[in-house]
mmCIF file of C-alpha atoms in Angstrom:
data_model
loop_
_atom_site.group_PDB
_atom_site.id
_atom_site.type_symbol
_atom_site.label_atom_id
_atom_site.label_comp_id
_atom_site.label_asym_id
_atom_site.label_seq_id
_atom_site.Cartn_x
_atom_site.Cartn_y
_atom_site.Cartn_z
ATOM 1 C CA UNK A 190 0.051 -0.030 -0.018
ATOM 2 C CA UNK A 191 1.361 3.456 -0.897
ATOM 3 C CA UNK A 192 -0.486 6.766 -1.370
ATOM 4 C CA UNK A 193 -0.318 10.507 -0.748
ATOM 5 C CA UNK A 194 -2.965 12.356 1.337
ATOM 6 C CA UNK A 195 -3.612 15.618 3.109
ATOM 7 C CA UNK A 196 -2.424 15.519 6.735
ATOM 8 C CA UNK A 197 -5.448 17.409 8.082
ATOM 9 C CA UNK A 198 -7.932 15.362 6.030
ATOM 10 C CA UNK A 199 -6.469 12.199 7.327
ATOM 11 C CA UNK A 200 -6.350 13.436 10.927
ATOM 12 C CA UNK A 201 -9.943 14.562 10.732
ATOM 13 C CA UNK A 202 -10.977 11.084 9.390
ATOM 14 C CA UNK A 203 -9.023 9.194 12.044
ATOM 15 C CA UNK A 204 -10.215 11.468 14.860
ATOM 16 C CA UNK A 205 -13.829 10.907 13.981
ATOM 17 C CA UNK A 206 -13.717 7.205 13.555
ATOM 18 C CA UNK A 207 -11.382 6.851 16.529
ATOM 19 C CA UNK A 208 -14.149 7.781 18.920
ATOM 20 C CA UNK A 209 -15.492 4.225 18.641
ATOM 21 C CA UNK A 210 -12.254 2.736 20.221
ATOM 22 C CA UNK A 211 -12.553 1.881 23.917
ATOM 23 C CA UNK A 212 -9.816 2.729 26.350
ATOM 24 C CA UNK A 213 -9.662 -0.983 27.235
ATOM 25 C CA UNK A 214 -10.416 -3.604 24.672
ATOM 26 C CA UNK A 215 -10.913 -7.374 24.961
ATOM 27 C CA UNK A 216 -9.075 -7.898 21.570
ATOM 28 C CA UNK A 217 -5.817 -6.111 21.032
ATOM 29 C CA UNK A 218 -6.655 -5.637 17.351
ATOM 30 C CA UNK A 219 -9.497 -3.265 18.421
ATOM 31 C CA UNK A 220 -6.789 -0.777 19.287
ATOM 32 C CA UNK A 221 -6.059 -0.337 15.614
ATOM 33 C CA UNK A 222 -7.603 1.436 12.619
ATOM 34 C CA UNK A 223 -8.284 -0.941 9.746
ATOM 35 C CA UNK A 224 -7.158 1.025 6.635
ATOM 36 C CA UNK A 225 -8.260 -0.263 3.332
ATOM 37 C CA UNK A 226 -7.113 1.443 -0.041
ATOM 38 C CA UNK A 227 -9.033 0.642 -3.312
ATOM 39 C CA UNK A 228 -8.678 2.964 -6.142
ATOM 40 C CA UNK A 229 -8.482 6.522 -4.915
ATOM 41 C CA UNK A 230 -10.686 5.680 -1.822
ATOM 42 C CA UNK A 231 -9.267 5.119 1.613
ATOM 43 C CA UNK A 232 -11.701 3.378 3.989
ATOM 44 C CA UNK A 233 -10.994 3.484 7.731
ATOM 45 C CA UNK A 234 -12.862 1.219 10.071
ATOM 46 C CA UNK A 235 -13.045 1.114 13.893
ATOM 47 C CA UNK A 236 -14.969 -1.218 16.043
ATOM 48 C CA UNK A 237 -15.683 -2.234 19.711
ATOM 49 C CA UNK A 238 -17.502 -5.350 18.555
ATOM 50 C CA UNK A 239 -20.873 -3.630 19.406
ATOM 51 C CA UNK A 240 -20.431 -0.530 17.336
ATOM 52 C CA UNK A 241 -18.565 -0.111 13.985
ATOM 53 C CA UNK A 242 -17.746 3.216 12.190
ATOM 54 C CA UNK A 243 -16.538 3.205 8.677
ATOM 55 C CA UNK A 244 -15.178 6.499 7.216
ATOM 56 C CA UNK A 245 -13.931 7.218 3.600
ATOM 57 C CA UNK A 246 -11.567 9.738 2.163
ATOM 58 C CA UNK A 247 -10.432 10.451 -1.352
ATOM 59 C CA UNK A 248 -6.609 10.376 -1.623
ATOM 60 C CA UNK A 249 -3.941 11.306 -4.248
ATOM 61 C CA UNK A 250 -1.157 9.613 -6.018
ATOM 62 C CA UNK A 251 -2.120 5.979 -5.390
ATOM 63 C CA UNK A 252 0.708 3.775 -6.278
ATOM 64 C CA UNK A 253 -0.385 0.563 -4.740
ATOM 65 C CA UNK A 254 -3.618 -0.634 -3.131
ATOM 66 C CA UNK A 255 -3.667 -2.665 0.097
ATOM 67 C CA UNK A 256 -4.971 -3.183 3.651
ATOM 68 C CA UNK A 257 -3.274 -2.702 6.976
ATOM 69 C CA UNK A 258 -4.104 -2.398 10.678
ATOM 70 C CA UNK A 259 -2.610 0.859 11.998
ATOM 71 C CA UNK A 260 -2.202 1.531 15.865
ATOM 72 C CA UNK A 261 -4.778 4.150 16.704
ATOM 73 C CA UNK A 262 -2.948 6.132 19.350
ATOM 74 C CA UNK A 263 0.381 6.294 17.523
ATOM 75 C CA UNK A 264 -1.215 7.317 14.288
ATOM 76 C CA UNK A 265 -3.198 10.132 15.947
ATOM 77 C CA UNK A 266 -0.230 11.371 17.964
ATOM 78 C CA UNK A 267 1.890 11.660 14.846
ATOM 79 C CA UNK A 268 -0.786 13.389 12.774
ATOM 80 C CA UNK A 269 -1.546 15.865 15.518
ATOM 81 C CA UNK A 270 1.951 17.205 15.281
ATOM 82 C CA UNK A 271 1.770 17.643 11.480
ATOM 83 C CA UNK A 272 0.657 20.994 10.078
ATOM 84 C CA UNK A 273 -1.252 20.956 6.862
ATOM 85 C CA UNK A 274 0.931 19.218 4.338
ATOM 86 C CA UNK A 275 0.913 16.282 1.895
ATOM 87 C CA UNK A 276 1.856 12.980 3.578
ATOM 88 C CA UNK A 277 2.982 9.825 1.767
ATOM 89 C CA UNK A 278 2.046 6.559 3.572
ATOM 90 C CA UNK A 279 3.624 3.270 2.411
ATOM 91 C CA UNK A 280 3.280 -0.195 3.973
ATOM 92 C CA UNK A 281 5.834 -2.997 3.975
ATOM 93 C CA UNK A 282 3.670 -6.051 3.769
ATOM 94 C CA UNK A 283 6.467 -8.242 4.993
ATOM 95 C CA UNK A 284 6.499 -6.822 8.523
ATOM 96 C CA UNK A 285 3.532 -4.396 8.401
ATOM 97 C CA UNK A 286 5.651 -1.364 9.071
ATOM 98 C CA UNK A 287 3.963 1.904 8.135
ATOM 99 C CA UNK A 288 6.203 4.669 6.884
ATOM 100 C CA UNK A 289 4.786 8.275 7.014
ATOM 101 C CA UNK A 290 6.837 10.594 4.955
ATOM 102 C CA UNK A 291 6.643 14.404 4.386
ATOM 103 C CA UNK A 292 8.814 17.003 2.697
ATOM 104 C CA UNK A 293 11.426 17.237 5.391
ATOM 105 C CA UNK A 294 11.241 13.928 7.302
ATOM 106 C CA UNK A 295 9.568 10.629 7.978
ATOM 107 C CA UNK A 296 8.205 8.472 10.778
ATOM 108 C CA UNK A 297 7.816 4.735 11.044
ATOM 109 C CA UNK A 298 4.918 3.133 12.807
ATOM 110 C CA UNK A 299 4.477 -0.671 13.550
ATOM 111 C CA UNK A 300 1.299 -1.820 11.920
ATOM 112 C CA UNK A 301 -0.305 -5.289 12.179
ATOM 113 C CA UNK A 302 -1.778 -7.913 9.938
ATOM 114 C CA UNK A 303 -5.387 -6.922 9.240
ATOM 115 C CA UNK A 304 -6.687 -10.445 8.846
ATOM 116 C CA UNK A 305 -7.847 -10.682 12.356
ATOM 117 C CA UNK A 306 -9.952 -7.553 12.299
ATOM 118 C CA UNK A 307 -13.653 -8.394 13.140
ATOM 119 C CA UNK A 308 -16.127 -8.374 10.326
ATOM 120 C CA UNK A 309 -19.021 -5.832 10.320
ATOM 121 C CA UNK A 310 -22.349 -7.257 11.379
ATOM 122 C CA UNK A 311 -24.574 -8.220 8.502
ATOM 123 C CA UNK A 312 -28.408 -7.518 8.503
ATOM 124 C CA UNK A 313 -30.834 -10.294 8.059
ATOM 125 C CA UNK A 314 -33.174 -10.455 5.037
ATOM 126 C CA UNK A 315 -36.100 -9.334 7.244
ATOM 127 C CA UNK A 316 -34.877 -5.701 7.466
ATOM 128 C CA UNK A 317 -36.626 -2.329 7.477
ATOM 129 C CA UNK A 318 -35.421 0.673 5.457
ATOM 130 C CA UNK A 319 -36.342 4.224 6.162
ATOM 131 C CA UNK A 320 -34.933 7.717 5.317
ATOM 132 C CA UNK A 321 -35.057 10.509 7.998
ATOM 133 C CA UNK A 322 -34.104 14.171 7.725
ATOM 134 C CA UNK A 323 -30.749 14.977 9.365
ATOM 135 C CA UNK A 324 -32.365 17.609 11.592
ATOM 136 C CA UNK A 325 -35.172 15.387 12.784
ATOM 137 C CA UNK A 326 -32.595 12.677 13.714
ATOM 138 C CA UNK A 327 -30.255 15.143 15.383
ATOM 139 C CA UNK A 328 -33.196 16.729 17.377
ATOM 140 C CA UNK A 329 -34.539 13.402 18.425
ATOM 141 C CA UNK A 330 -31.165 12.352 19.932
ATOM 142 C CA UNK A 331 -30.306 15.731 21.352
ATOM 143 C CA UNK A 332 -33.607 16.090 23.136
ATOM 144 C CA UNK A 333 -33.620 12.700 24.738
ATOM 145 C CA UNK A 334 -30.153 11.281 25.253
ATOM 146 C CA UNK A 335 -29.506 13.006 28.650
ATOM 147 C CA UNK A 336 -32.302 11.097 30.178
ATOM 148 C CA UNK A 337 -30.977 7.607 29.354
ATOM 149 C CA UNK A 338 -30.018 5.364 32.196
ATOM 150 C CA UNK A 339 -26.845 3.412 33.143
ATOM 151 C CA UNK A 340 -28.603 0.466 34.594
ATOM 152 C CA UNK A 341 -26.993 -2.934 34.381
ATOM 153 C CA UNK A 342 -30.295 -4.714 35.246
ATOM 154 C CA UNK A 343 -32.558 -2.907 32.918
ATOM 155 C CA UNK A 344 -30.557 -2.576 29.726
ATOM 156 C CA UNK A 345 -33.499 -1.399 27.626
ATOM 157 C CA UNK A 346 -33.314 1.999 29.573
ATOM 158 C CA UNK A 347 -29.681 2.500 28.472
ATOM 159 C CA UNK A 348 -30.614 3.882 25.067
ATOM 160 C CA UNK A 349 -32.923 6.085 23.042
ATOM 161 C CA UNK A 350 -36.159 4.330 22.003
ATOM 162 C CA UNK A 351 -37.217 5.124 18.344
ATOM 163 C CA UNK A 352 -40.837 4.453 17.550
ATOM 164 C CA UNK A 353 -41.697 4.952 13.860
ATOM 165 C CA UNK A 354 -45.318 5.509 12.621
ATOM 166 C CA UNK A 355 -46.473 6.267 9.054
ATOM 167 C CA UNK A 356 -46.300 9.991 9.540
ATOM 168 C CA UNK A 357 -44.569 10.419 12.975
ATOM 169 C CA UNK A 358 -41.409 9.692 14.810
ATOM 170 C CA UNK A 359 -41.308 9.420 18.612
ATOM 171 C CA UNK A 360 -38.005 9.281 20.541
ATOM 172 C CA UNK A 361 -38.122 8.490 24.194
ATOM 173 C CA UNK A 362 -35.493 8.153 26.934
ATOM 174 C CA UNK A 363 -36.013 7.465 30.700
ATOM 175 C CA UNK A 364 -33.923 6.440 33.773
ATOM 176 C CA UNK A 365 -37.035 5.885 35.962
ATOM 177 C CA UNK A 366 -36.673 9.327 37.606
ATOM 178 C CA UNK A 367 -36.929 11.504 34.532
ATOM 179 C CA UNK A 368 -38.452 10.875 31.151
ATOM 180 C CA UNK A 369 -38.262 12.759 27.783
ATOM 181 C CA UNK A 370 -40.599 12.114 24.952
ATOM 182 C CA UNK A 371 -39.936 13.962 21.642
ATOM 183 C CA UNK A 372 -42.533 13.629 18.765
ATOM 184 C CA UNK A 373 -42.138 15.054 15.263
ATOM 185 C CA UNK A 374 -44.084 14.839 12.058
ATOM 186 C CA UNK A 375 -42.207 13.050 9.273
ATOM 187 C CA UNK A 376 -42.876 10.685 6.456
ATOM 188 C CA UNK A 377 -41.449 7.479 7.913
ATOM 189 C CA UNK A 378 -43.691 5.337 5.709
ATOM 190 C CA UNK A 379 -43.497 2.308 8.081
ATOM 191 C CA UNK A 380 -44.330 1.089 11.570
ATOM 192 C CA UNK A 381 -41.252 -0.174 13.491
ATOM 193 C CA UNK A 382 -39.286 0.467 16.672
ATOM 194 C CA UNK A 383 -35.780 -0.011 17.958
ATOM 195 C CA UNK A 384 -33.598 0.928 20.873
ATOM 196 C CA UNK A 385 -30.382 2.719 20.015
ATOM 197 C CA UNK A 386 -27.560 2.417 22.681
ATOM 198 C CA UNK A 387 -26.170 5.552 24.193
ATOM 199 C CA UNK A 388 -22.606 5.310 22.751
ATOM 200 C CA UNK A 389 -23.553 4.972 19.061
ATOM 201 C CA UNK A 390 -26.250 7.690 19.659
ATOM 202 C CA UNK A 391 -23.629 10.120 20.898
ATOM 203 C CA UNK A 392 -21.391 9.295 17.987
ATOM 204 C CA UNK A 393 -24.154 9.787 15.600
ATOM 205 C CA UNK A 394 -25.128 13.111 17.110
ATOM 206 C CA UNK A 395 -21.596 14.559 16.440
ATOM 207 C CA UNK A 396 -21.290 13.081 12.951
ATOM 208 C CA UNK A 397 -24.646 14.334 11.841
ATOM 209 C CA UNK A 398 -23.570 17.906 12.501
ATOM 210 C CA UNK A 399 -21.661 17.783 9.195
ATOM 211 C CA UNK A 400 -24.370 16.225 7.261
ATOM 212 C CA UNK A 401 -27.210 17.557 5.059
ATOM 213 C CA UNK A 402 -30.377 16.162 3.630
ATOM 214 C CA UNK A 403 -31.547 12.730 4.518
ATOM 215 C CA UNK A 404 -29.946 9.712 6.325
ATOM 216 C CA UNK A 405 -30.839 6.211 5.356
ATOM 217 C CA UNK A 406 -31.583 3.806 8.155
ATOM 218 C CA UNK A 407 -31.670 -0.032 7.704
ATOM 219 C CA UNK A 408 -32.285 -2.252 10.747
ATOM 220 C CA UNK A 409 -33.446 -5.656 11.735
ATOM 221 C CA UNK A 410 -34.121 -7.137 15.231
ATOM 222 C CA UNK A 411 -30.384 -6.995 16.207
ATOM 223 C CA UNK A 412 -28.576 -4.335 14.298
ATOM 224 C CA UNK A 413 -28.983 -0.930 12.613
ATOM 225 C CA UNK A 414 -26.942 0.717 9.835
ATOM 226 C CA UNK A 415 -26.885 4.446 9.293
ATOM 227 C CA UNK A 416 -25.612 5.403 5.850
ATOM 228 C CA UNK A 417 -24.129 8.993 5.715
ATOM 229 C CA UNK A 418 -22.414 10.876 2.889
ATOM 230 C CA UNK A 419 -18.787 9.821 3.834
ATOM 231 C CA UNK A 420 -19.355 7.337 6.607
ATOM 232 C CA UNK A 421 -21.373 4.330 7.715
ATOM 233 C CA UNK A 422 -22.292 3.527 11.387
ATOM 234 C CA UNK A 423 -23.320 0.007 12.284
ATOM 235 C CA UNK A 424 -24.278 -0.964 15.775
ATOM 236 C CA UNK A 425 -25.923 -3.632 17.685
ATOM 237 C CA UNK A 426 -29.321 -2.576 19.060
ATOM 238 C CA UNK A 427 -30.514 -3.167 22.640
ATOM 239 C CA UNK A 428 -32.865 -6.125 22.621
ATOM 240 C CA UNK A 429 -36.031 -6.257 24.754
ATOM 241 C CA UNK A 430 -39.389 -4.630 25.172
ATOM 242 C CA UNK A 431 -39.190 -0.943 26.080
ATOM 243 C CA UNK A 432 -41.433 0.138 29.029
ATOM 244 C CA UNK A 433 -44.846 1.611 28.305
ATOM 245 C CA UNK A 434 -43.871 5.120 28.899
ATOM 246 C CA UNK A 435 -47.252 6.578 28.152
ATOM 247 C CA UNK A 436 -48.846 5.116 31.296
ATOM 248 C CA UNK A 437 -46.566 7.254 33.549
ATOM 249 C CA UNK A 438 -47.252 10.505 31.754
ATOM 250 C CA UNK A 439 -49.969 12.386 33.734
ATOM 251 C CA UNK A 440 -52.779 13.393 31.361
ATOM 252 C CA UNK A 441 -54.531 16.010 33.442
ATOM 253 C CA UNK A 442 -52.265 17.968 35.870
ATOM 254 C CA UNK A 443 -54.484 20.801 36.842
ATOM 255 C CA UNK A 444 -51.894 23.300 38.227
ATOM 256 C CA UNK A 445 -50.149 25.331 35.466
ATOM 257 C CA UNK A 446 -46.985 27.304 35.956
ATOM 258 C CA UNK A 447 -45.595 29.643 33.317
ATOM 259 C CA UNK A 448 -42.145 30.828 34.152
ATOM 260 C CA UNK A 449 -38.924 32.225 32.661
ATOM 261 C CA UNK A 450 -36.809 29.187 32.012
ATOM 262 C CA UNK A 451 -33.378 30.936 32.341
ATOM 263 C CA UNK A 452 -34.322 32.810 35.494
ATOM 264 C CA UNK A 453 -35.629 29.660 37.211
ATOM 265 C CA UNK A 454 -32.517 27.675 36.021
ATOM 266 C CA UNK A 455 -30.088 30.258 37.504
ATOM 267 C CA UNK A 456 -32.076 30.407 40.749
ATOM 268 C CA UNK A 457 -31.962 26.662 41.111
ATOM 269 C CA UNK A 458 -28.260 26.624 40.640
ATOM 270 C CA UNK A 459 -27.699 29.309 43.277
ATOM 271 C CA UNK A 460 -30.065 27.806 45.844
ATOM 272 C CA UNK A 461 -28.910 24.223 45.249
ATOM 273 C CA UNK A 462 -25.319 25.136 46.450
ATOM 274 C CA UNK A 463 -26.926 24.856 50.046
ATOM 275 C CA UNK A 464 -28.802 21.550 49.411
ATOM 276 C CA UNK A 465 -27.808 18.269 51.073
ATOM 277 C CA UNK A 466 -25.105 16.857 48.869
ATOM 278 C CA UNK A 467 -26.596 13.347 49.216
ATOM 279 C CA UNK A 468 -30.144 14.140 48.160
ATOM 280 C CA UNK A 469 -29.759 17.375 46.252
ATOM 281 C CA UNK A 470 -33.354 18.227 47.364
ATOM 282 C CA UNK A 471 -34.768 21.546 46.447
ATOM 283 C CA UNK A 472 -38.244 22.692 47.471
ATOM 284 C CA UNK A 473 -40.576 24.678 45.425
ATOM 285 C CA UNK A 474 -43.455 26.637 47.080
ATOM 286 C CA UNK A 475 -45.776 27.901 44.358
ATOM 287 C CA UNK A 476 -48.656 30.263 45.016
ATOM 288 C CA UNK A 477 -50.004 33.813 44.199
ATOM 289 C CA UNK A 478 -47.921 34.025 40.991
ATOM 290 C CA UNK A 479 -44.723 33.408 42.830
ATOM 291 C CA UNK A 480 -42.422 30.415 43.120
ATOM 292 C CA UNK A 481 -40.144 30.243 46.235
ATOM 293 C CA UNK A 482 -37.099 27.925 45.966
ATOM 294 C CA UNK A 483 -35.544 26.611 49.101
ATOM 295 C CA UNK A 484 -32.752 24.210 50.052
ATOM 296 C CA UNK A 485 -30.917 23.386 53.299
ATOM 297 C CA UNK A 486 -28.222 21.074 54.686
ATOM 298 C CA UNK A 487 -28.894 20.661 58.459
ATOM 299 C CA UNK A 488 -25.587 18.785 58.925
ATOM 300 C CA UNK A 489 -23.675 21.912 58.140
ATOM 301 C CA UNK A 490 -26.338 24.541 59.152
ATOM 302 C CA UNK A 491 -26.597 26.105 55.760
ATOM 303 C CA UNK A 492 -29.607 27.109 53.778
ATOM 304 C CA UNK A 493 -30.758 29.258 50.895
ATOM 305 C CA UNK A 494 -33.905 30.557 49.346
ATOM 306 C CA UNK A 495 -35.004 32.720 46.388
ATOM 307 C CA UNK A 496 -38.329 33.809 44.945
ATOM 308 C CA UNK A 497 -39.330 34.411 41.278
ATOM 309 C CA UNK A 498 -42.434 36.003 39.812
ATOM 310 C CA UNK A 499 -44.358 33.678 37.487
ATOM 311 C CA UNK A 500 -47.890 33.050 36.081
ATOM 312 C CA UNK A 501 -49.605 30.385 38.024
ATOM 313 C CA UNK A 502 -53.063 28.908 37.827
ATOM 314 C CA UNK A 503 -54.190 26.340 40.422
ATOM 315 C CA UNK A 504 -54.020 25.644 44.089
ATOM 316 C CA UNK A 505 -50.968 26.413 46.163
ATOM 317 C CA UNK A 506 -48.496 23.607 46.077
ATOM 318 C CA UNK A 507 -45.259 22.546 47.640
ATOM 319 C CA UNK A 508 -43.103 19.959 45.855
ATOM 320 C CA UNK A 509 -39.588 18.805 46.058
ATOM 321 C CA UNK A 510 -37.343 17.745 43.218
ATOM 322 C CA UNK A 511 -33.719 16.677 42.860
ATOM 323 C CA UNK A 512 -31.854 19.847 41.836
ATOM 324 C CA UNK A 513 -29.376 18.116 39.553
ATOM 325 C CA UNK A 514 -32.316 16.543 37.619
ATOM 326 C CA UNK A 515 -34.067 19.977 37.474
ATOM 327 C CA UNK A 516 -31.031 21.596 36.051
ATOM 328 C CA UNK A 517 -30.682 18.886 33.406
ATOM 329 C CA UNK A 518 -34.320 19.261 32.212
ATOM 330 C CA UNK A 519 -34.278 23.025 32.175
ATOM 331 C CA UNK A 520 -30.939 23.019 30.349
ATOM 332 C CA UNK A 521 -32.413 20.826 27.551
ATOM 333 C CA UNK A 522 -35.417 23.034 26.975
ATOM 334 C CA UNK A 523 -34.690 25.644 24.179
ATOM 335 C CA UNK A 524 -37.360 28.324 24.753
ATOM 336 C CA UNK A 525 -37.165 31.308 26.995
ATOM 337 C CA UNK A 526 -40.553 30.488 28.613
ATOM 338 C CA UNK A 527 -41.617 27.073 29.805
ATOM 339 C CA UNK A 528 -44.762 25.507 31.109
ATOM 340 C CA UNK A 529 -44.731 23.240 34.210
ATOM 341 C CA UNK A 530 -47.803 21.102 34.939
ATOM 342 C CA UNK A 531 -48.314 19.810 38.482
ATOM 343 C CA UNK A 532 -50.976 17.796 40.358
ATOM 344 C CA UNK A 533 -49.634 17.402 43.953
ATOM 345 C CA UNK A 534 -46.453 16.808 45.829
ATOM 346 C CA UNK A 535 -46.483 13.130 45.044
ATOM 347 C CA UNK A 536 -47.081 13.027 41.369
ATOM 348 C CA UNK A 537 -44.725 13.718 38.498
ATOM 349 C CA UNK A 538 -44.248 17.194 37.150
ATOM 350 C CA UNK A 539 -44.499 17.747 33.362
ATOM 351 C CA UNK A 540 -42.146 20.338 31.728
ATOM 352 C CA UNK A 541 -42.896 21.685 28.204
ATOM 353 C CA UNK A 542 -41.337 24.454 26.103
ATOM 354 C CA UNK A 543 -43.585 27.285 25.161
ATOM 355 C CA UNK A 544 -43.311 28.485 21.554
ATOM 356 C CA UNK A 545 -44.695 31.520 19.878
ATOM 357 C CA UNK A 546 -45.787 29.709 16.727
ATOM 358 C CA UNK A 547 -47.015 26.262 15.758
ATOM 359 C CA UNK A 548 -44.371 23.572 15.747
ATOM 360 C CA UNK A 549 -44.189 20.338 13.795
ATOM 361 C CA UNK A 550 -42.679 18.745 16.890
ATOM 362 C CA UNK A 551 -43.540 18.399 20.514
ATOM 363 C CA UNK A 552 -41.289 17.817 23.558
ATOM 364 C CA UNK A 553 -42.423 16.674 26.946
ATOM 365 C CA UNK A 554 -40.165 16.083 29.999
ATOM 366 C CA UNK A 555 -41.269 14.432 33.076
ATOM 367 C CA UNK A 556 -39.642 14.441 36.590
ATOM 368 C CA UNK A 557 -40.565 12.417 39.595
ATOM 369 C CA UNK A 558 -40.792 14.384 42.881
ATOM 370 C CA UNK A 559 -38.771 13.750 46.071
ATOM 371 C CA UNK A 560 -40.318 13.402 49.546
ATOM 372 C CA UNK A 561 -40.056 16.570 51.589
ATOM 373 C CA UNK A 562 -39.351 15.938 55.345
ATOM 374 C CA UNK A 563 -41.406 18.093 57.503
#
């Protein structure tokens, strides 16, 4: 294998695909990039056995095609120190040594035989194909991924649930304390569902920022393939039945609170400094168009409170929430004003963004309350 390529273009490709590589791998070969050159196209593959990312790049001056496994950390360390310049990579297929040459010098990196690199998962014949707009996919992941769990016993909650209907896509994530449901109008053209694990969801979110148009999804019961303009992401899905999230969403919370989101978020952060570090409990007393925030840690004799004006319709209510969860929810709502729907101190609060015009999507966030000790 021998070819010439832009140092910055190669670094960008390796940096993106390298995000799949785990810090500790069960197979030593997974610490390598699989680099395949055919014609003028360089294909770089990384895998952790569950997730595989394949990126492509057009290169110059191809003298010889070939395949090699290149050590990820060493390759990235070398390329990071190279300013924008043409690099010539050549591989000695007798000992798999990779020589990287530039105008004034060269570097040698020990490669490996690529024959042991794991194969990409193949989809079954019973597969579903659908195309989704990039913005819809990015919003679906961005709105929900923060609410996914890290639960070794309930694995289905460790990812984002995609529920496709003919004209609608619903993305859901929950950790049993908080829940996010994002619904958007789109022409899915099919009915299907799958659970995308957190790691490939985060990878996809970052890769999609450089994409335009539509993304093709192909999936079966075990794996999903995302086909992008210059890369392909293949990952194993989380198998199992996702919880019936609709049954926990209150349908008629009578108390309605309209409040400035940023003002409430900043007040929560200030007051939460004095909350108990174990519970992070913050109390909200809502009545007479005013919300009073209070927190205390009796062990250290510290407390804080702050009041904000709001628009409130309903009976006076006192409710407690975990401040860290409140901050997460408010930080992931993108409107200046938000609506909070409450029933009483023991039932979940529902948080919704308030828009000035009609939207093709709807976001609902739910947070379970905490018990307030008298």
